[in-house]
Amino acid sequence: MGLHKLIQPNEMEIEGLMRRVTEQILMTAVYTVLTVKQMQQLVQALVFSNLDYCNALYYGTNSSCIKQLQSIQNRTCATVLSLKRREPKSEHIMKLHWLKVEECIKFKILLITYKAICGLAPDYISELVRYSPSSGSRTPSLQLLLSKTVFGDRAFVSCSAKLWNNLPSYIKTASSLNSFKSEINAQDTLVPKVASDQGLKNCKYI
Protein backbone atom coordinates (compact mmCIF):
# COMPACT_ATOMS: atom_id res chain seq x y z
CA MET A 1 0.00 0.00 0.00
CA GLY A 2 2.80 2.42 0.89
CA LEU A 3 4.67 1.81 -2.36
CA HIS A 4 1.43 2.14 -4.35
CA LYS A 5 0.69 5.49 -2.73
CA LEU A 6 4.21 6.66 -3.55
CA ILE A 7 3.66 5.81 -7.21
CA GLN A 8 0.09 6.99 -7.66
CA PRO A 9 -2.59 7.72 -5.02
CA ASN A 10 -5.70 5.72 -5.87
CA GLU A 11 -9.35 6.81 -5.71
CA MET A 12 -10.00 4.97 -2.44
CA GLU A 13 -7.19 6.87 -0.69
CA ILE A 14 -8.45 10.22 -1.99
CA GLU A 15 -12.03 9.37 -1.05
CA GLY A 16 -10.90 8.34 2.41
CA LEU A 17 -9.03 11.62 2.84
CA MET A 18 -12.03 13.60 1.61
CA ARG A 19 -14.32 11.75 4.01
CA ARG A 20 -12.08 12.47 6.99
CA VAL A 21 -11.61 16.12 6.10
CA THR A 22 -15.32 16.61 5.39
CA GLU A 23 -16.09 15.39 8.89
CA GLN A 24 -13.62 17.92 10.28
CA ILE A 25 -15.15 20.71 8.19
CA LEU A 26 -18.62 19.85 9.48
CA MET A 27 -17.25 20.00 13.01
CA THR A 28 -15.80 23.48 12.48
CA ALA A 29 -19.06 24.70 10.90
CA VAL A 30 -20.74 24.26 14.28
CA TYR A 31 -18.58 26.97 15.85
CA THR A 32 -20.41 29.94 14.31
CA VAL A 33 -19.55 32.17 17.29
CA LEU A 34 -15.84 32.12 16.42
CA THR A 35 -14.11 34.96 14.58
CA VAL A 36 -12.57 34.42 11.15
CA LYS A 37 -9.10 34.31 12.69
CA GLN A 38 -10.20 31.73 15.24
CA MET A 39 -11.84 29.66 12.50
CA GLN A 40 -8.62 29.79 10.50
CA GLN A 41 -6.66 28.44 13.44
CA LEU A 42 -9.25 25.70 13.91
CA VAL A 43 -9.23 24.50 10.30
CA GLN A 44 -5.43 24.61 10.21
CA ALA A 45 -5.38 22.18 13.11
CA LEU A 46 -8.21 19.92 11.96
CA VAL A 47 -8.33 20.17 8.16
CA PHE A 48 -4.98 21.32 6.81
CA SER A 49 -3.11 18.85 8.96
CA ASN A 50 -4.74 16.15 6.82
CA LEU A 51 -4.29 17.97 3.51
CA ASP A 52 -0.61 18.71 4.17
CA TYR A 53 0.35 15.25 5.39
CA CYS A 54 2.89 13.78 2.92
CA ASN A 55 1.46 16.09 0.24
CA ALA A 56 4.80 16.20 -1.61
CA LEU A 57 3.92 12.71 -2.87
CA TYR A 58 1.10 14.24 -4.90
CA TYR A 59 3.51 16.14 -7.15
CA GLY A 60 2.87 15.25 -10.79
CA THR A 61 -0.21 13.19 -10.04
CA ASN A 62 -3.26 13.36 -12.32
CA SER A 63 -5.32 16.56 -12.45
CA SER A 64 -8.48 14.89 -11.16
CA CYS A 65 -6.70 14.09 -7.89
CA ILE A 66 -5.58 17.71 -7.49
CA LYS A 67 -9.09 18.95 -8.26
CA GLN A 68 -10.57 16.74 -5.56
CA LEU A 69 -8.04 17.97 -3.02
CA GLN A 70 -8.66 21.57 -4.09
CA SER A 71 -12.41 21.08 -3.62
CA ILE A 72 -11.69 20.29 0.03
CA GLN A 73 -9.82 23.55 0.46
CA ASN A 74 -12.60 25.43 -1.35
CA ARG A 75 -15.17 24.01 0.99
CA THR A 76 -13.00 24.88 3.98
CA CYS A 77 -12.71 28.46 2.72
CA ALA A 78 -16.49 28.65 2.32
CA THR A 79 -16.94 27.42 5.89
CA VAL A 80 -14.51 29.94 7.37
CA LEU A 81 -15.98 32.92 5.52
CA SER A 82 -19.62 31.69 5.37
CA LEU A 83 -19.65 31.85 1.57
CA LYS A 84 -22.41 30.65 -0.70
CA ARG A 85 -21.87 27.30 -2.38
CA ARG A 86 -21.52 28.62 -5.94
CA GLU A 87 -19.48 31.67 -5.03
CA PRO A 88 -15.94 31.61 -6.56
CA LYS A 89 -13.36 30.71 -3.94
CA SER A 90 -10.00 31.60 -5.52
CA GLU A 91 -10.08 35.27 -4.57
CA HIS A 92 -11.15 34.49 -1.01
CA ILE A 93 -8.37 31.90 -0.64
CA MET A 94 -5.88 34.64 -1.54
CA LYS A 95 -7.42 36.98 1.03
CA LEU A 96 -6.94 34.30 3.68
CA HIS A 97 -3.27 34.09 2.60
CA TRP A 98 -3.61 30.39 1.82
CA LEU A 99 -1.64 28.60 -0.86
CA LYS A 100 -3.76 26.48 -3.15
CA VAL A 101 -3.27 22.71 -3.05
CA GLU A 102 -0.93 22.56 -6.05
CA GLU A 103 1.10 25.45 -4.63
CA CYS A 104 1.30 23.74 -1.23
CA ILE A 105 2.73 20.64 -2.85
CA LYS A 106 5.46 22.62 -4.60
CA PHE A 107 6.11 24.67 -1.47
CA LYS A 108 6.69 21.48 0.55
CA ILE A 109 9.20 20.17 -2.01
CA LEU A 110 11.06 23.49 -2.12
CA LEU A 111 11.12 23.67 1.66
CA ILE A 112 12.67 20.21 1.90
CA THR A 113 15.17 21.19 -0.81
CA TYR A 114 16.20 24.33 1.06
CA LYS A 115 16.70 22.32 4.24
CA ALA A 116 18.79 19.76 2.34
CA ILE A 117 21.02 22.46 0.86
CA CYS A 118 21.49 24.15 4.24
CA GLY A 119 22.22 20.90 6.08
CA LEU A 120 18.93 20.94 7.97
CA ALA A 121 17.57 17.74 6.44
CA PRO A 122 18.46 14.09 7.14
CA ASP A 123 21.48 12.77 5.24
CA TYR A 124 19.41 10.43 3.08
CA ILE A 125 17.58 13.48 1.69
CA SER A 126 20.60 15.79 1.46
CA GLU A 127 22.40 13.17 -0.63
CA LEU A 128 19.74 13.53 -3.33
CA VAL A 129 20.46 17.24 -3.84
CA ARG A 130 23.51 17.88 -6.01
CA TYR A 131 24.81 21.05 -7.63
CA SER A 132 25.36 20.99 -11.36
CA PRO A 133 29.10 20.92 -12.17
CA SER A 134 28.50 23.14 -15.23
CA SER A 135 26.77 25.88 -13.29
CA GLY A 136 28.99 28.92 -12.86
CA SER A 137 26.59 31.48 -11.41
CA ARG A 138 26.70 32.88 -7.89
CA THR A 139 23.61 30.81 -7.13
CA PRO A 140 24.49 27.50 -8.84
CA SER A 141 21.71 25.34 -10.21
CA LEU A 142 20.94 21.86 -8.99
CA GLN A 143 21.63 18.93 -11.24
CA LEU A 144 18.36 17.88 -12.81
CA LEU A 145 18.01 14.16 -13.42
CA LEU A 146 15.36 13.60 -16.07
CA SER A 147 13.57 10.30 -16.33
CA LYS A 148 11.93 8.78 -19.37
CA THR A 149 8.90 7.86 -17.27
CA VAL A 150 6.28 9.93 -15.49
CA PHE A 151 7.00 8.19 -12.20
CA GLY A 152 10.69 9.03 -12.50
CA ASP A 153 9.91 12.72 -13.10
CA ARG A 154 7.89 12.72 -9.88
CA ALA A 155 10.84 11.48 -7.83
CA PHE A 156 12.30 14.01 -5.39
CA VAL A 157 15.73 13.94 -7.02
CA SER A 158 14.12 15.15 -10.24
CA CYS A 159 11.25 17.46 -9.21
CA SER A 160 13.23 19.23 -6.48
CA ALA A 161 15.88 20.42 -8.93
CA LYS A 162 13.29 21.42 -11.53
CA LEU A 163 11.40 23.59 -9.04
CA TRP A 164 14.51 24.97 -7.32
CA ASN A 165 16.28 26.04 -10.51
CA ASN A 166 13.35 28.28 -11.46
CA LEU A 167 13.36 30.24 -8.21
CA PRO A 168 14.75 33.79 -8.28
CA SER A 169 18.29 34.05 -6.89
CA TYR A 170 17.29 36.20 -3.92
CA ILE A 171 14.94 33.47 -2.70
CA LYS A 172 17.50 30.68 -3.13
CA THR A 173 20.01 32.70 -1.10
CA ALA A 174 17.62 33.45 1.77
CA SER A 175 19.58 33.76 5.00
CA SER A 176 17.21 31.68 7.14
CA LEU A 177 14.41 29.18 6.88
CA ASN A 178 11.83 31.73 8.04
CA SER A 179 13.10 34.21 5.46
CA PHE A 180 12.84 31.57 2.74
CA LYS A 181 9.24 30.82 3.72
CA SER A 182 8.33 34.50 3.75
CA GLU A 183 9.85 35.14 0.32
CA ILE A 184 8.07 32.15 -1.18
CA ASN A 185 4.72 33.24 0.24
CA ALA A 186 5.20 36.88 -0.70
CA GLN A 187 5.91 36.28 -4.39
CA ASP A 188 4.05 34.56 -7.20
CA THR A 189 6.85 32.03 -7.62
CA LEU A 190 5.08 28.71 -7.19
CA VAL A 191 2.64 28.65 -10.11
CA PRO A 192 3.44 28.58 -12.95
CA LYS A 193 7.03 29.92 -12.98
CA VAL A 194 8.70 26.96 -11.29
CA ALA A 195 7.15 24.66 -13.88
CA SER A 196 8.72 26.40 -16.87
CA ASP A 197 11.34 24.95 -19.19
CA GLN A 198 14.09 27.02 -17.55
CA GLY A 199 14.44 24.23 -15.01
CA LEU A 200 15.59 21.85 -17.75
CA LYS A 201 19.08 23.39 -17.87
CA ASN A 202 22.03 21.41 -16.52
CA CYS A 203 20.21 18.11 -16.68
CA LYS A 204 20.94 14.52 -17.58
CA TYR A 205 18.77 11.44 -17.95
CA ILE A 206 18.40 8.63 -15.48
mmCIF file of C-alpha atoms in Angstrom:
data_model
loop_
_atom_site.group_PDB
_atom_site.id
_atom_site.type_symbol
_atom_site.label_atom_id
_atom_site.label_comp_id
_atom_site.label_asym_id
_atom_site.label_seq_id
_atom_site.Cartn_x
_atom_site.Cartn_y
_atom_site.Cartn_z
ATOM 1 C CA MET A 1 0.000 0.000 0.000
ATOM 2 C CA GLY A 2 2.801 2.423 0.895
ATOM 3 C CA LEU A 3 4.666 1.810 -2.360
ATOM 4 C CA HIS A 4 1.434 2.138 -4.347
ATOM 5 C CA LYS A 5 0.695 5.495 -2.726
ATOM 6 C CA LEU A 6 4.213 6.661 -3.552
ATOM 7 C CA ILE A 7 3.663 5.806 -7.209
ATOM 8 C CA GLN A 8 0.090 6.986 -7.657
ATOM 9 C CA PRO A 9 -2.592 7.718 -5.021
ATOM 10 C CA ASN A 10 -5.702 5.724 -5.868
ATOM 11 C CA GLU A 11 -9.346 6.807 -5.709
ATOM 12 C CA MET A 12 -9.998 4.970 -2.436
ATOM 13 C CA GLU A 13 -7.189 6.867 -0.692
ATOM 14 C CA ILE A 14 -8.450 10.220 -1.994
ATOM 15 C CA GLU A 15 -12.030 9.373 -1.052
ATOM 16 C CA GLY A 16 -10.895 8.343 2.414
ATOM 17 C CA LEU A 17 -9.028 11.621 2.841
ATOM 18 C CA MET A 18 -12.026 13.604 1.612
ATOM 19 C CA ARG A 19 -14.324 11.755 4.014
ATOM 20 C CA ARG A 20 -12.080 12.471 6.993
ATOM 21 C CA VAL A 21 -11.608 16.116 6.096
ATOM 22 C CA THR A 22 -15.320 16.611 5.386
ATOM 23 C CA GLU A 23 -16.092 15.393 8.892
ATOM 24 C CA GLN A 24 -13.622 17.919 10.279
ATOM 25 C CA ILE A 25 -15.153 20.711 8.189
ATOM 26 C CA LEU A 26 -18.618 19.854 9.480
ATOM 27 C CA MET A 27 -17.246 20.002 13.009
ATOM 28 C CA THR A 28 -15.802 23.477 12.477
ATOM 29 C CA ALA A 29 -19.056 24.702 10.901
ATOM 30 C CA VAL A 30 -20.743 24.263 14.279
ATOM 31 C CA TYR A 31 -18.581 26.975 15.847
ATOM 32 C CA THR A 32 -20.414 29.939 14.310
ATOM 33 C CA VAL A 33 -19.545 32.172 17.290
ATOM 34 C CA LEU A 34 -15.845 32.124 16.419
ATOM 35 C CA THR A 35 -14.115 34.960 14.585
ATOM 36 C CA VAL A 36 -12.574 34.422 11.150
ATOM 37 C CA LYS A 37 -9.099 34.310 12.686
ATOM 38 C CA GLN A 38 -10.199 31.732 15.238
ATOM 39 C CA MET A 39 -11.844 29.661 12.504
ATOM 40 C CA GLN A 40 -8.615 29.789 10.498
ATOM 41 C CA GLN A 41 -6.661 28.436 13.440
ATOM 42 C CA LEU A 42 -9.248 25.695 13.910
ATOM 43 C CA VAL A 43 -9.229 24.504 10.302
ATOM 44 C CA GLN A 44 -5.425 24.609 10.213
ATOM 45 C CA ALA A 45 -5.377 22.183 13.110
ATOM 46 C CA LEU A 46 -8.211 19.920 11.959
ATOM 47 C CA VAL A 47 -8.332 20.170 8.157
ATOM 48 C CA PHE A 48 -4.982 21.324 6.807
ATOM 49 C CA SER A 49 -3.107 18.847 8.965
ATOM 50 C CA ASN A 50 -4.744 16.148 6.824
ATOM 51 C CA LEU A 51 -4.287 17.965 3.513
ATOM 52 C CA ASP A 52 -0.613 18.713 4.168
ATOM 53 C CA TYR A 53 0.354 15.249 5.388
ATOM 54 C CA CYS A 54 2.888 13.783 2.917
ATOM 55 C CA ASN A 55 1.459 16.085 0.242
ATOM 56 C CA ALA A 56 4.801 16.197 -1.613
ATOM 57 C CA LEU A 57 3.919 12.710 -2.873
ATOM 58 C CA TYR A 58 1.095 14.240 -4.899
ATOM 59 C CA TYR A 59 3.510 16.138 -7.150
ATOM 60 C CA GLY A 60 2.869 15.250 -10.793
ATOM 61 C CA THR A 61 -0.212 13.186 -10.036
ATOM 62 C CA ASN A 62 -3.260 13.363 -12.317
ATOM 63 C CA SER A 63 -5.318 16.562 -12.449
ATOM 64 C CA SER A 64 -8.482 14.888 -11.157
ATOM 65 C CA CYS A 65 -6.696 14.086 -7.889
ATOM 66 C CA ILE A 66 -5.578 17.710 -7.489
ATOM 67 C CA LYS A 67 -9.094 18.949 -8.263
ATOM 68 C CA GLN A 68 -10.567 16.738 -5.563
ATOM 69 C CA LEU A 69 -8.043 17.966 -3.017
ATOM 70 C CA GLN A 70 -8.664 21.567 -4.094
ATOM 71 C CA SER A 71 -12.405 21.082 -3.623
ATOM 72 C CA ILE A 72 -11.686 20.286 0.031
ATOM 73 C CA GLN A 73 -9.816 23.551 0.464
ATOM 74 C CA ASN A 74 -12.599 25.434 -1.352
ATOM 75 C CA ARG A 75 -15.172 24.014 0.991
ATOM 76 C CA THR A 76 -12.999 24.883 3.980
ATOM 77 C CA CYS A 77 -12.714 28.458 2.718
ATOM 78 C CA ALA A 78 -16.491 28.652 2.324
ATOM 79 C CA THR A 79 -16.943 27.419 5.890
ATOM 80 C CA VAL A 80 -14.507 29.937 7.372
ATOM 81 C CA LEU A 81 -15.982 32.919 5.517
ATOM 82 C CA SER A 82 -19.615 31.687 5.373
ATOM 83 C CA LEU A 83 -19.649 31.848 1.573
ATOM 84 C CA LYS A 84 -22.411 30.650 -0.701
ATOM 85 C CA ARG A 85 -21.873 27.297 -2.378
ATOM 86 C CA ARG A 86 -21.521 28.621 -5.941
ATOM 87 C CA GLU A 87 -19.482 31.669 -5.029
ATOM 88 C CA PRO A 88 -15.943 31.610 -6.557
ATOM 89 C CA LYS A 89 -13.365 30.707 -3.938
ATOM 90 C CA SER A 90 -9.998 31.600 -5.517
ATOM 91 C CA GLU A 91 -10.081 35.273 -4.569
ATOM 92 C CA HIS A 92 -11.148 34.488 -1.009
ATOM 93 C CA ILE A 93 -8.370 31.902 -0.640
ATOM 94 C CA MET A 94 -5.881 34.636 -1.537
ATOM 95 C CA LYS A 95 -7.419 36.975 1.034
ATOM 96 C CA LEU A 96 -6.939 34.300 3.682
ATOM 97 C CA HIS A 97 -3.269 34.092 2.603
ATOM 98 C CA TRP A 98 -3.609 30.391 1.824
ATOM 99 C CA LEU A 99 -1.640 28.602 -0.856
ATOM 100 C CA LYS A 100 -3.758 26.476 -3.152
ATOM 101 C CA VAL A 101 -3.267 22.714 -3.052
ATOM 102 C CA GLU A 102 -0.927 22.564 -6.047
ATOM 103 C CA GLU A 103 1.097 25.451 -4.635
ATOM 104 C CA CYS A 104 1.296 23.745 -1.229
ATOM 105 C CA ILE A 105 2.729 20.638 -2.854
ATOM 106 C CA LYS A 106 5.456 22.616 -4.599
ATOM 107 C CA PHE A 107 6.113 24.667 -1.473
ATOM 108 C CA LYS A 108 6.685 21.483 0.547
ATOM 109 C CA ILE A 109 9.197 20.171 -2.012
ATOM 110 C CA LEU A 110 11.057 23.494 -2.121
ATOM 111 C CA LEU A 111 11.116 23.666 1.663
ATOM 112 C CA ILE A 112 12.671 20.209 1.899
ATOM 113 C CA THR A 113 15.167 21.188 -0.814
ATOM 114 C CA TYR A 114 16.198 24.328 1.056
ATOM 115 C CA LYS A 115 16.700 22.317 4.235
ATOM 116 C CA ALA A 116 18.787 19.762 2.338
ATOM 117 C CA ILE A 117 21.025 22.456 0.861
ATOM 118 C CA CYS A 118 21.489 24.146 4.244
ATOM 119 C CA GLY A 119 22.223 20.896 6.077
ATOM 120 C CA LEU A 120 18.930 20.943 7.971
ATOM 121 C CA ALA A 121 17.567 17.744 6.440
ATOM 122 C CA PRO A 122 18.464 14.095 7.142
ATOM 123 C CA ASP A 123 21.481 12.774 5.243
ATOM 124 C CA TYR A 124 19.412 10.433 3.075
ATOM 125 C CA ILE A 125 17.583 13.483 1.685
ATOM 126 C CA SER A 126 20.602 15.788 1.462
ATOM 127 C CA GLU A 127 22.404 13.167 -0.634
ATOM 128 C CA LEU A 128 19.737 13.533 -3.327
ATOM 129 C CA VAL A 129 20.460 17.235 -3.838
ATOM 130 C CA ARG A 130 23.510 17.877 -6.014
ATOM 131 C CA TYR A 131 24.805 21.052 -7.626
ATOM 132 C CA SER A 132 25.355 20.991 -11.359
ATOM 133 C CA PRO A 133 29.103 20.921 -12.173
ATOM 134 C CA SER A 134 28.501 23.136 -15.233
ATOM 135 C CA SER A 135 26.770 25.881 -13.292
ATOM 136 C CA GLY A 136 28.989 28.923 -12.856
ATOM 137 C CA SER A 137 26.595 31.482 -11.414
ATOM 138 C CA ARG A 138 26.702 32.883 -7.889
ATOM 139 C CA THR A 139 23.605 30.806 -7.134
ATOM 140 C CA PRO A 140 24.491 27.499 -8.840
ATOM 141 C CA SER A 141 21.709 25.336 -10.214
ATOM 142 C CA LEU A 142 20.943 21.860 -8.989
ATOM 143 C CA GLN A 143 21.629 18.930 -11.242
ATOM 144 C CA LEU A 144 18.357 17.883 -12.814
ATOM 145 C CA LEU A 145 18.008 14.155 -13.418
ATOM 146 C CA LEU A 146 15.359 13.603 -16.066
ATOM 147 C CA SER A 147 13.568 10.297 -16.332
ATOM 148 C CA LYS A 148 11.931 8.778 -19.369
ATOM 149 C CA THR A 149 8.904 7.859 -17.267
ATOM 150 C CA VAL A 150 6.280 9.935 -15.486
ATOM 151 C CA PHE A 151 7.003 8.186 -12.198
ATOM 152 C CA GLY A 152 10.693 9.034 -12.498
ATOM 153 C CA ASP A 153 9.913 12.716 -13.102
ATOM 154 C CA ARG A 154 7.889 12.716 -9.880
ATOM 155 C CA ALA A 155 10.841 11.477 -7.829
ATOM 156 C CA PHE A 156 12.297 14.007 -5.388
ATOM 157 C CA VAL A 157 15.730 13.941 -7.015
ATOM 158 C CA SER A 158 14.116 15.153 -10.244
ATOM 159 C CA CYS A 159 11.253 17.461 -9.212
ATOM 160 C CA SER A 160 13.228 19.228 -6.475
ATOM 161 C CA ALA A 161 15.879 20.418 -8.933
ATOM 162 C CA LYS A 162 13.295 21.423 -11.527
ATOM 163 C CA LEU A 163 11.400 23.586 -9.043
ATOM 164 C CA TRP A 164 14.510 24.967 -7.321
ATOM 165 C CA ASN A 165 16.281 26.042 -10.508
ATOM 166 C CA ASN A 166 13.354 28.277 -11.458
ATOM 167 C CA LEU A 167 13.358 30.240 -8.212
ATOM 168 C CA PRO A 168 14.750 33.793 -8.281
ATOM 169 C CA SER A 169 18.289 34.049 -6.889
ATOM 170 C CA TYR A 170 17.294 36.198 -3.923
ATOM 171 C CA ILE A 171 14.942 33.469 -2.703
ATOM 172 C CA LYS A 172 17.499 30.684 -3.128
ATOM 173 C CA THR A 173 20.006 32.702 -1.101
ATOM 174 C CA ALA A 174 17.619 33.454 1.767
ATOM 175 C CA SER A 175 19.577 33.760 4.997
ATOM 176 C CA SER A 176 17.213 31.684 7.137
ATOM 177 C CA LEU A 177 14.405 29.176 6.885
ATOM 178 C CA ASN A 178 11.834 31.733 8.038
ATOM 179 C CA SER A 179 13.100 34.215 5.463
ATOM 180 C CA PHE A 180 12.836 31.571 2.744
ATOM 181 C CA LYS A 181 9.238 30.816 3.721
ATOM 182 C CA SER A 182 8.328 34.496 3.746
ATOM 183 C CA GLU A 183 9.849 35.144 0.322
ATOM 184 C CA ILE A 184 8.069 32.153 -1.181
ATOM 185 C CA ASN A 185 4.717 33.243 0.241
ATOM 186 C CA ALA A 186 5.198 36.877 -0.703
ATOM 187 C CA GLN A 187 5.909 36.276 -4.386
ATOM 188 C CA ASP A 188 4.050 34.555 -7.196
ATOM 189 C CA THR A 189 6.852 32.028 -7.617
ATOM 190 C CA LEU A 190 5.077 28.708 -7.194
ATOM 191 C CA VAL A 191 2.642 28.653 -10.109
ATOM 192 C CA PRO A 192 3.443 28.585 -12.950
ATOM 193 C CA LYS A 193 7.031 29.920 -12.978
ATOM 194 C CA VAL A 194 8.697 26.962 -11.294
ATOM 195 C CA ALA A 195 7.150 24.657 -13.876
ATOM 196 C CA SER A 196 8.716 26.403 -16.872
ATOM 197 C CA ASP A 197 11.336 24.954 -19.187
ATOM 198 C CA GLN A 198 14.086 27.015 -17.549
ATOM 199 C CA GLY A 199 14.436 24.225 -15.007
ATOM 200 C CA LEU A 200 15.587 21.850 -17.746
ATOM 201 C CA LYS A 201 19.078 23.391 -17.869
ATOM 202 C CA ASN A 202 22.026 21.414 -16.525
ATOM 203 C CA CYS A 203 20.211 18.112 -16.679
ATOM 204 C CA LYS A 204 20.943 14.519 -17.578
ATOM 205 C CA TYR A 205 18.771 11.441 -17.952
ATOM 206 C CA ILE A 206 18.401 8.629 -15.478
#
